C-alpha positions as a printed Julia matrix, in Angstrom:
605×3 Matrix{Float64}:
 130.03  183.6   126.59
 128.1   181.2   123.56
 125.79  178.47  125.02
 125.61  176.46  122.33
 126.19  173.15  122.93
 129.74  171.0   122.16
 130.45  170.39  118.92
 130.91  166.84  117.77
 134.16  165.27  117.76
 135.01  163.6   113.72
 136.93  160.02  114.84
 136.35  159.48  110.43
 135.35  159.49  107.36
 133.54  156.69  105.54
 131.5   155.3   102.26
 129.83  153.47  104.08
 128.21  153.82  107.98
 126.85  150.93  109.17
 124.48  151.83  112.58
 124.03  148.48  114.5
 126.78  145.25  114.78
 124.12  142.7   115.0
 123.2   139.96  112.2
 122.29  142.17  109.42
 124.94  144.64  109.59
 127.95  142.39  110.03
 126.7   140.67  107.61
 127.41  143.63  104.93
 130.34  144.9   106.87
 132.23  142.12  105.83
 130.44  142.1   102.39
 131.09  145.63  101.66
 134.68  145.37  102.72
 135.74  142.74  100.74
 135.75  145.55   97.94
 139.15  146.87   99.65
 138.59  150.73   98.13
 135.25  150.47  100.34
 135.73  152.4   103.77
 133.0   150.89  106.15
 132.44  151.61  109.92
 129.95  149.72  111.96
 128.81  151.4   115.06
 127.58  149.1   118.0
 126.42  149.86  121.02
 127.28  146.59  122.9
 131.08  144.95  122.67
 132.19  141.79  120.86
 131.84  138.6   123.28
 133.56  137.02  120.41
 135.45  135.27  123.76
 133.18  134.88  125.69
 131.51  131.06  126.76
 127.81  132.53  127.19
 127.78  133.42  124.15
 129.89  130.34  122.66
 128.46  127.41  123.91
 125.41  126.59  122.88
 123.06  125.4   125.98
 123.41  128.46  128.04
 121.76  131.18  125.51
 118.8   131.19  128.24
 121.66  132.58  130.56
 122.1   136.2   128.15
 118.75  136.91  128.6
 118.17  140.0   131.49
 122.1   140.41  131.05
 124.36  142.65  129.59
 124.36  141.49  126.65
 120.24  141.99  126.13
 118.96  145.42  125.23
 116.42  144.06  128.01
 113.44  145.15  126.17
 109.74  144.51  128.11
 106.6   144.71  125.24
 103.43  146.71  127.11
 101.15  144.17  128.65
  99.69  141.35  127.72
  96.48  140.17  130.03
  98.15  142.21  132.83
 101.68  140.59  132.11
 104.58  142.22  130.68
 106.47  140.53  127.46
 110.09  140.32  127.52
 111.42  140.77  124.17
 115.02  140.2   124.52
 117.43  141.69  122.25
 121.04  141.74  121.68
 123.4   143.71  122.08
 126.97  142.92  121.65
 128.88  142.25  118.24
 126.63  139.56  117.1
 123.5   141.28  117.86
 120.14  139.37  118.14
 122.08  135.82  116.3
 124.46  135.9   119.56
 121.81  135.58  122.04
 119.02  133.39  120.15
 119.06  129.64  120.84
 119.64  129.24  117.55
 117.16  127.06  116.02
 116.99  127.37  112.06
 113.85  127.3   110.49
 112.51  127.77  107.21
 110.29  130.2   106.16
 107.53  129.15  103.1
 107.59  130.27   99.47
 104.8   131.73   99.79
 105.34  133.83  102.54
 108.13  135.24  100.59
 106.16  135.69   97.55
 103.03  137.61   99.6
 106.21  139.96   99.38
 105.95  141.14   95.94
 102.21  140.7    96.1
 102.13  143.28   98.74
 104.04  146.02   96.12
 107.98  145.5    96.59
 109.08  144.66   92.43
 111.11  141.53   92.66
 111.07  140.53   96.54
 109.92  136.67   95.12
 111.07  133.46   96.83
 112.74  132.91   93.57
 115.31  136.07   93.91
 115.49  135.71   97.66
 116.76  131.52   97.4
 119.48  131.73   96.32
 120.27  134.02   99.36
 119.37  131.36  101.42
 121.66  128.95  100.13
 124.55  131.73   99.77
 124.7   132.19  103.76
 124.93  129.41  105.45
 126.83  125.68  105.26
 124.34  122.37  106.37
 126.2   119.8   107.72
 124.6   116.22  106.89
 125.13  113.85  110.22
 126.42  110.41  108.65
 123.83  107.47  107.44
 122.74  106.32  110.42
 121.82  108.89  112.26
 120.17  110.4   109.68
 118.03  108.29  109.46
 117.19  107.67  112.87
 116.26  111.85  112.93
 114.09  110.93  108.99
 116.32  113.18  107.21
 115.67  111.08  103.89
 115.26  114.05  102.34
 118.06  116.26  102.25
 119.19  113.11  100.61
 117.46  113.29   97.14
 116.58  117.15   97.64
 118.42  120.53   97.87
 121.73  121.14   98.56
 123.28  123.62  100.74
 125.26  126.74   99.76
 128.64  126.96  101.14
 128.25  130.0   103.08
 129.8   130.99  106.3
 127.23  130.72  109.06
 127.52  127.02  109.84
 124.33  124.6   111.03
 124.32  120.86  111.79
 121.46  118.51  113.29
 122.31  118.29  117.24
 119.97  115.31  117.59
 121.68  111.43  117.97
 121.0   108.14  118.0
 121.13  108.09  121.79
 117.8   110.83  122.18
 114.54  108.69  121.08
 112.51  111.63  121.33
 113.47  112.59  117.96
 112.33  110.52  117.04
 109.22  109.4   118.13
 108.53  113.21  117.39
 108.93  112.3   113.42
 107.19  109.7   113.86
 104.35  110.89  115.26
 103.28  113.31  112.53
 103.68  110.3   110.59
 100.66  109.21  112.29
  98.57  113.0   111.07
 100.3   111.44  107.36
 102.92  114.71  107.97
 106.11  113.51  107.12
 108.21  115.94  105.86
 109.53  115.03  101.87
 111.05  117.9   101.06
 113.81  120.12  102.03
 112.21  123.04  104.97
 114.25  125.34  102.49
 112.23  123.84   99.41
 109.96  126.51  100.51
 107.27  123.95  100.8
 107.83  121.64  103.81
 104.73  120.73  105.57
 104.87  118.22  109.02
 107.43  117.07  111.46
 110.98  117.01  111.33
 114.28  117.21  112.59
 115.34  120.77  112.53
 119.34  122.19  112.32
 120.46  124.93  114.73
 123.59  127.3   114.21
 125.93  125.18  116.16
 129.49  124.24  114.63
 129.35  121.04  113.81
 133.06  120.51  114.81
 133.74  123.28  117.45
 130.04  122.69  119.09
 130.22  126.65  119.26
 127.22  129.32  118.65
 127.83  129.71  115.08
 126.37  133.41  114.55
 127.11  137.23  112.91
 129.84  137.68  114.6
 132.22  135.13  114.58
 131.31  133.53  110.63
 130.93  137.09  109.3
 132.84  139.66  110.89
 136.24  137.64  112.83
 137.24  136.93  109.18
 137.41  140.4   108.64
 138.13  142.77  111.36
 141.68  143.04  110.78
 140.36  144.0   107.55
 142.55  147.7   106.97
 139.43  149.44  105.53
 136.68  148.48  108.11
 136.13  150.09  111.38
 133.84  149.57  114.52
 133.24  151.63  117.05
 131.52  149.6   119.88
 130.03  150.72  123.21
 128.07  153.91  120.87
 124.8   154.26  121.33
 123.79  156.28  118.22
 121.7   159.64  119.04
 120.89  160.49  114.91
 121.64  161.38  111.8
 122.74  164.84  110.19
 120.46  165.6   106.85
 122.29  168.74  104.6
 119.91  171.41  103.29
 117.35  169.9   104.45
 115.0   172.87  103.46
 115.99  172.45   99.93
 115.73  168.72   99.86
 112.13  168.66   98.17
 112.37  164.97  100.09
 115.5   163.83   98.77
 117.79  164.95  102.13
 120.8   163.31  102.11
 122.63  162.26  105.84
 126.43  163.08  105.65
 126.79  162.56  109.35
 126.1   160.04  112.01
 126.65  161.55  115.99
 126.86  158.76  118.95
 127.63  158.55  122.12
 131.04  157.3   123.32
 132.23  156.74  127.08
 130.38  160.26  127.73
 131.59  161.72  124.81
 129.87  162.95  121.72
 131.51  162.09  118.57
 130.45  162.1   114.8
 131.67  160.19  111.59
 131.11  161.73  107.98
 129.55  159.73  105.71
 131.23  159.38  101.77
 127.69  157.14  100.53
 125.58  155.96  102.55
 124.09  155.28  106.16
 123.03  151.71  106.33
 120.87  151.11  109.23
 120.44  147.59  111.21
 119.65  148.68  114.56
 117.1   146.19  114.35
 113.33  146.24  114.82
 113.35  148.2   117.64
 116.09  150.49  117.38
 115.96  151.23  113.68
 112.17  152.83  113.76
 114.03  154.58  116.57
 116.95  156.35  115.32
 115.11  157.35  112.31
 112.54  159.92  114.78
 115.67  160.88  116.4
 116.91  161.81  112.69
 113.85  163.46  111.98
 111.92  161.43  110.19
 108.78  159.62  111.1
 105.4   161.15  112.55
 105.13  164.56  112.75
 102.81  164.39  115.76
 105.72  162.45  117.67
 108.47  164.95  116.23
 106.79  168.03  117.61
 105.99  166.52  120.4
 109.42  165.96  121.95
 110.59  169.54  119.79
 112.54  167.34  116.99
 112.51  169.09  113.66
 111.01  167.04  111.02
 112.76  165.54  107.92
 110.01  163.63  106.35
 107.25  163.64  107.55
 105.97  159.42  107.14
 103.27  158.24  109.98
 104.47  154.83  108.83
 107.75  154.13  110.8
 107.38  151.97  114.14
 104.31  150.73  112.62
 103.52  147.53  110.86
 105.03  145.28  114.53
 104.73  141.99  113.85
 105.7   138.87  116.47
 104.42  135.07  116.82
 103.7   134.48  120.32
 103.85  131.21  121.66
 102.71  128.64  124.72
 102.52  125.69  125.14
 101.73  122.24  128.1
 104.35  120.55  129.92
 103.45  116.41  130.28
 105.39  114.4   132.61
 107.65  111.37  131.35
 108.02  108.39  132.82
 110.63  107.48  135.15
 113.49  105.77  132.85
 113.0   109.4   130.17
 115.77  111.82  130.0
 115.47  115.45  130.48
 116.92  118.35  131.27
 115.26  119.56  134.69
 118.3   118.19  136.67
 119.55  121.28  134.94
 117.04  123.27  135.19
 117.13  122.75  139.18
 121.01  122.99  139.01
 121.31  119.68  140.55
 124.85  119.69  141.41
 125.6   116.39  139.61
 123.58  117.48  136.59
 125.76  120.59  135.85
 128.57  119.35  136.81
 128.28  116.06  134.67
 127.27  118.92  131.59
 130.02  120.72  132.03
 132.31  117.9   132.21
 131.15  116.88  129.03
 131.27  119.95  127.14
 134.78  120.06  128.58
 136.2   117.54  127.49
 134.42  116.63  124.93
 131.98  119.11  123.42
 128.93  116.82  123.74
 126.27  116.81  126.16
 123.22  119.1   127.33
 125.61  121.97  126.63
 125.98  121.01  123.38
 122.3   121.45  121.59
 121.52  124.77  120.51
 117.93  125.59  121.21
 115.0   123.26  119.99
 115.54  120.65  117.37
 112.38  118.71  117.15
 109.91  121.61  115.02
 106.65  121.46  112.64
 104.63  123.05  110.22
 101.25  122.52  110.32
  97.74  123.55  108.77
  94.89  124.09  111.0
  94.67  120.1   112.37
  90.09  119.18  113.05
  89.37  117.58  115.62
  89.61  113.99  113.97
  92.78  113.83  114.66
  94.23  112.69  111.63
  93.23  115.54  108.92
  93.47  119.5   108.47
  90.13  121.1   108.77
  90.46  123.77  105.97
  86.28  123.87  106.51
  86.76  125.46  110.4
  89.68  127.52  108.7
  87.44  129.1   106.42
  84.57  129.78  109.02
  87.37  131.43  110.96
  88.59  133.45  108.26
  84.99  135.0   107.51
  84.24  134.99  110.46
  87.29  137.8   112.01
  87.47  139.56  108.48
  88.36  143.27  109.26
  86.76  146.4   108.23
  89.5   148.99  108.15
  90.85  149.0   104.72
  94.66  149.33  105.99
  94.02  146.09  108.1
  91.94  144.74  106.0
  94.74  144.46  103.12
  96.8   143.14  105.21
  94.5   140.6   106.54
  93.73  138.7   102.75
  97.52  138.62  102.13
  97.48  136.18  105.05
  94.31  134.95  103.76
  95.67  133.97  100.52
  99.29  131.87  102.73
  96.75  129.96  104.78
  93.96  129.05  102.33
  96.66  127.79   99.48
  97.47  124.62   99.2
 100.66  123.04  101.15
 100.47  125.8   103.88
 100.25  126.34  107.63
  98.45  128.78  110.49
 101.05  127.2   113.1
 104.49  125.83  114.19
 104.94  123.43  116.73
 108.09  121.87  118.65
 109.33  119.75  121.65
 111.9   120.46  124.35
 112.51  117.74  127.05
 112.59  119.97  129.49
 109.6   121.75  131.99
 108.02  125.0   130.24
 107.51  127.87  133.84
 104.81  129.8   131.7
 102.87  130.37  134.98
 105.99  132.06  136.93
 109.43  130.94  138.3
 107.89  127.87  140.34
 110.67  125.18  139.11
 108.94  121.41  139.49
 110.76  118.02  141.17
 108.94  115.81  138.5
 110.5   115.51  134.7
 108.82  117.01  131.46
 108.5   116.73  128.65
 106.61  120.16  126.59
 105.09  120.25  123.66
 105.03  124.2   122.07
 103.29  126.04  120.01
 103.87  129.69  117.97
 101.52  131.56  115.28
 102.75  131.48  111.59
 101.62  134.01  110.16
  99.49  136.34  112.92
  97.27  139.71  111.76
  98.04  141.49  115.07
  99.91  144.16  114.44
 101.9   146.91  116.92
 104.1   149.85  117.0
 107.73  151.0   118.71
 108.06  154.77  119.01
 110.06  157.16  120.97
 109.59  157.94  124.29
 111.76  161.1   123.95
 114.6   162.8   122.09
 116.92  160.95  124.18
 119.06  157.87  122.75
 119.48  156.32  126.25
 115.72  156.64  127.16
 114.0   153.22  125.85
 110.79  153.0   123.01
 107.34  152.04  123.7
 106.81  148.45  122.54
 102.77  147.17  122.07
 102.75  144.67  119.88
  99.55  145.21  120.61
  99.23  141.42  121.07
  96.25  139.52  120.31
  94.3   142.11  118.81
  93.07  140.09  115.9
  90.23  137.38  116.83
  92.17  135.0   114.65
  94.82  135.13  116.43
  93.22  133.9   119.47
  90.58  130.96  117.5
  93.64  129.96  116.14
  96.14  129.28  118.7
  93.66  128.34  120.93
  93.16  125.16  118.51
  96.29  124.75  118.2
  97.12  124.96  122.14
  94.2   121.98  122.34
  96.09  120.21  118.96
  99.25  119.7   121.62
  97.19  116.86  123.71
  96.51  114.73  120.77
 100.06  115.31  120.08
 100.64  114.14  123.17
  98.32  111.22  123.56
  99.98  110.11  120.56
 101.79  107.22  119.77
 105.27  106.6   120.22
 105.97  110.15  121.61
 103.05  109.25  124.31
 105.15  106.01  125.39
 107.81  108.36  127.08
 104.51  110.24  128.8
 103.31  108.94  132.78
 100.12  107.41  132.75
  97.89  110.22  134.45
 100.87  112.39  135.32
 101.51  115.55  136.53
 101.49  118.99  134.18
 103.07  122.17  134.52
  99.78  123.9   136.0
  96.51  122.88  136.95
  95.26  124.99  134.12
  96.82  122.9   131.85
  94.45  120.69  131.28
  92.29  121.82  128.6
  88.75  120.67  127.56
  87.07  123.19  125.74
  88.04  126.0   122.78
  87.09  129.13  125.19
  89.6   127.03  128.47
  91.8   127.36  125.54
  91.87  130.82  124.73
  91.43  131.61  128.74
  95.49  129.6   128.86
  96.6   131.05  126.25
  95.99  134.53  127.12
  97.48  133.63  130.47
 100.9   132.24  129.03
 101.59  133.4   125.87
 104.83  135.15  125.02
 107.07  136.52  123.16
 108.97  134.21  120.82
 111.19  136.89  120.19
 110.55  137.35  116.42
 109.77  140.78  116.44
 109.73  142.66  112.56
 107.92  144.65  110.52
 108.51  148.4   112.02
 110.16  149.78  108.96
 108.34  147.36  106.3
 109.81  148.14  102.56
 106.36  148.53  101.1
 105.02  151.54   98.98
 104.97  154.83  101.1
 100.97  155.41  100.45
 100.54  151.75  101.88
 102.4   151.82  104.77
 106.14  151.88  103.63
 109.09  153.7   105.29
 111.45  151.68  102.56
 111.59  151.3    98.86
 111.99  147.68   97.15
 115.76  149.4    97.48
 115.89  149.68  100.71
 116.35  153.58  100.49
 114.52  155.19  103.19
 111.05  157.0   102.11
 112.26  161.04  102.21
 115.86  160.67  101.8
 118.43  159.7    99.36
 121.67  157.56  100.68
 119.88  156.09  103.96
 118.96  152.6   103.66
 117.5   149.97  106.22
 118.52  146.75  106.27
 117.76  144.45  108.62
 114.13  142.33  110.39
 112.51  145.5   110.48
 112.29  145.5   106.3
 110.27  142.62  106.76
 106.21  143.25  105.86
 105.06  140.43  106.24
 106.21  138.0   109.51
 108.1   135.23  107.77
 106.4   131.86  109.63
 109.13  130.01  111.77
 112.46  131.7   113.45
 113.5   135.05  111.26
 117.19  134.74  111.48
 117.53  132.88  108.16
 115.73  135.49  106.58
 117.21  137.81  108.4
 121.07  136.33  106.85
 119.29  136.25  103.73
 118.02  139.86  103.46
 121.28  140.5   104.03
 123.38  138.99  101.7
 120.7   140.53   98.88
 121.35  143.34  100.57
 124.45  143.97   99.56
 124.76  142.95   96.24
 121.6   145.52   95.71
 124.0   148.16   96.91
 127.12  146.72   95.11
 125.0   146.34   92.18
 125.23  142.7    91.78
 122.25  141.67   93.1
 122.42  137.29   91.91
 119.77  137.06   88.61
């Protein structure tokens, strides 16, 4: 009797097999299957949650984290704390569990991709794809004036794409106006559309919330649902990919061809055959993991887990980047309306919010994530001016000696020192933010937060065994760059300046409480300690299958093809060579739209 493992059950043959039905995967599935002659398969570990209220109701986003909708990853320790890293495990991926903030990158940050060795990947090439994937609903004139959206009347218009975006701020919310007016005091009033790639200052940001239905607009509802009945689109859900199978590896001469994808579904090993291409869209954690399980990665790692080497590339799983964030909560005056009663699960507040949403599609459950955002340069202690002298001093002080680190550092330095560019982002939430643990305060709060734009700290994600069920080890090496800590500390100091500048300060209780005794920060050293103790992920990981020349740390080419293969591409946030400033979902959508055109040979000129 043979002891050979059972052969996978063949369940189909397709032109394109997309691994991961997340944000980018469903964009590709929709666009590629528009050609009726093209047969597309999507393999997704999660399930179809188009009818799940936790996904659809904007204000319930945080209720999806740590549930069956989330991979529930955790990173290695920061200052003795494990950091949560939510990633969507459902059709739509992380676009189905994120907080829906719709933030633009900077042109300089995208232009850096081309500077790093990716011909054709610049703002001019990618900008049309930002417009292609979304439709932005501009509010009525009175609301637009309240939110400070005058720049939308004279600047770039939105496209007419599947993702619906809207402004959830209302005239009834005075904090939204106070935020914009406060930044005017610093001479940082946004006067151009953020999607022009050149905005700076405080503004009201849109969210990926459909203005008509007041539901989350995400990859599954916008791209997949209209296409799901196509006869040439097949979806395998609750299916965990085991590996890619390459034909004639010994004679491939670094041009291996993937002809099968093996996956596990409900305890059964199955496979699909590939006629043209495999497209990895499994995300920043999943895509490098599947490459390593398939024999593409560091020889040392592969051999440690008895995985035959198809192509040796130590860059797989490296270059991992993420935005850290932290903040301070300030007690508000008694008449200021916040969301604290909902956080405390006070019965009347919960009942009112549910009734408002159910009957009117209004109230706090109709609002997605943050609506007040700012992109700022390093600010001086003089309150009203940016401090380029201090920025230059810090950059020169922490210049690395390692060649690879220095190459990345030089790119970030150029962005930071370019006119009109930012070092940090800021945001407002009308609710307390318990960064020091699960304690919920009885007072009501306004929280001011800050996050990095282009961190220098880079880490890795790698498999821990040859079993696809085992989670990988995720080590972003947060704050391993001293410059990151220096900048974050100064951003935290600026939060206090911001809080006590009118009109924002008018909403705060004089001598009011803060979220923690350590939140009364008097020095840079205290600010550094606060960052170490409270910083968490902004849930924007990217870069682990970097689009770069292989000798410079790359895993995929500028055509998104995996080095060492002829027909495997990666299309998700893992290909970003450098993290964009702000939330990354807009860039994931834009890259996926462009990738669909690259694959079909019709890249927008």
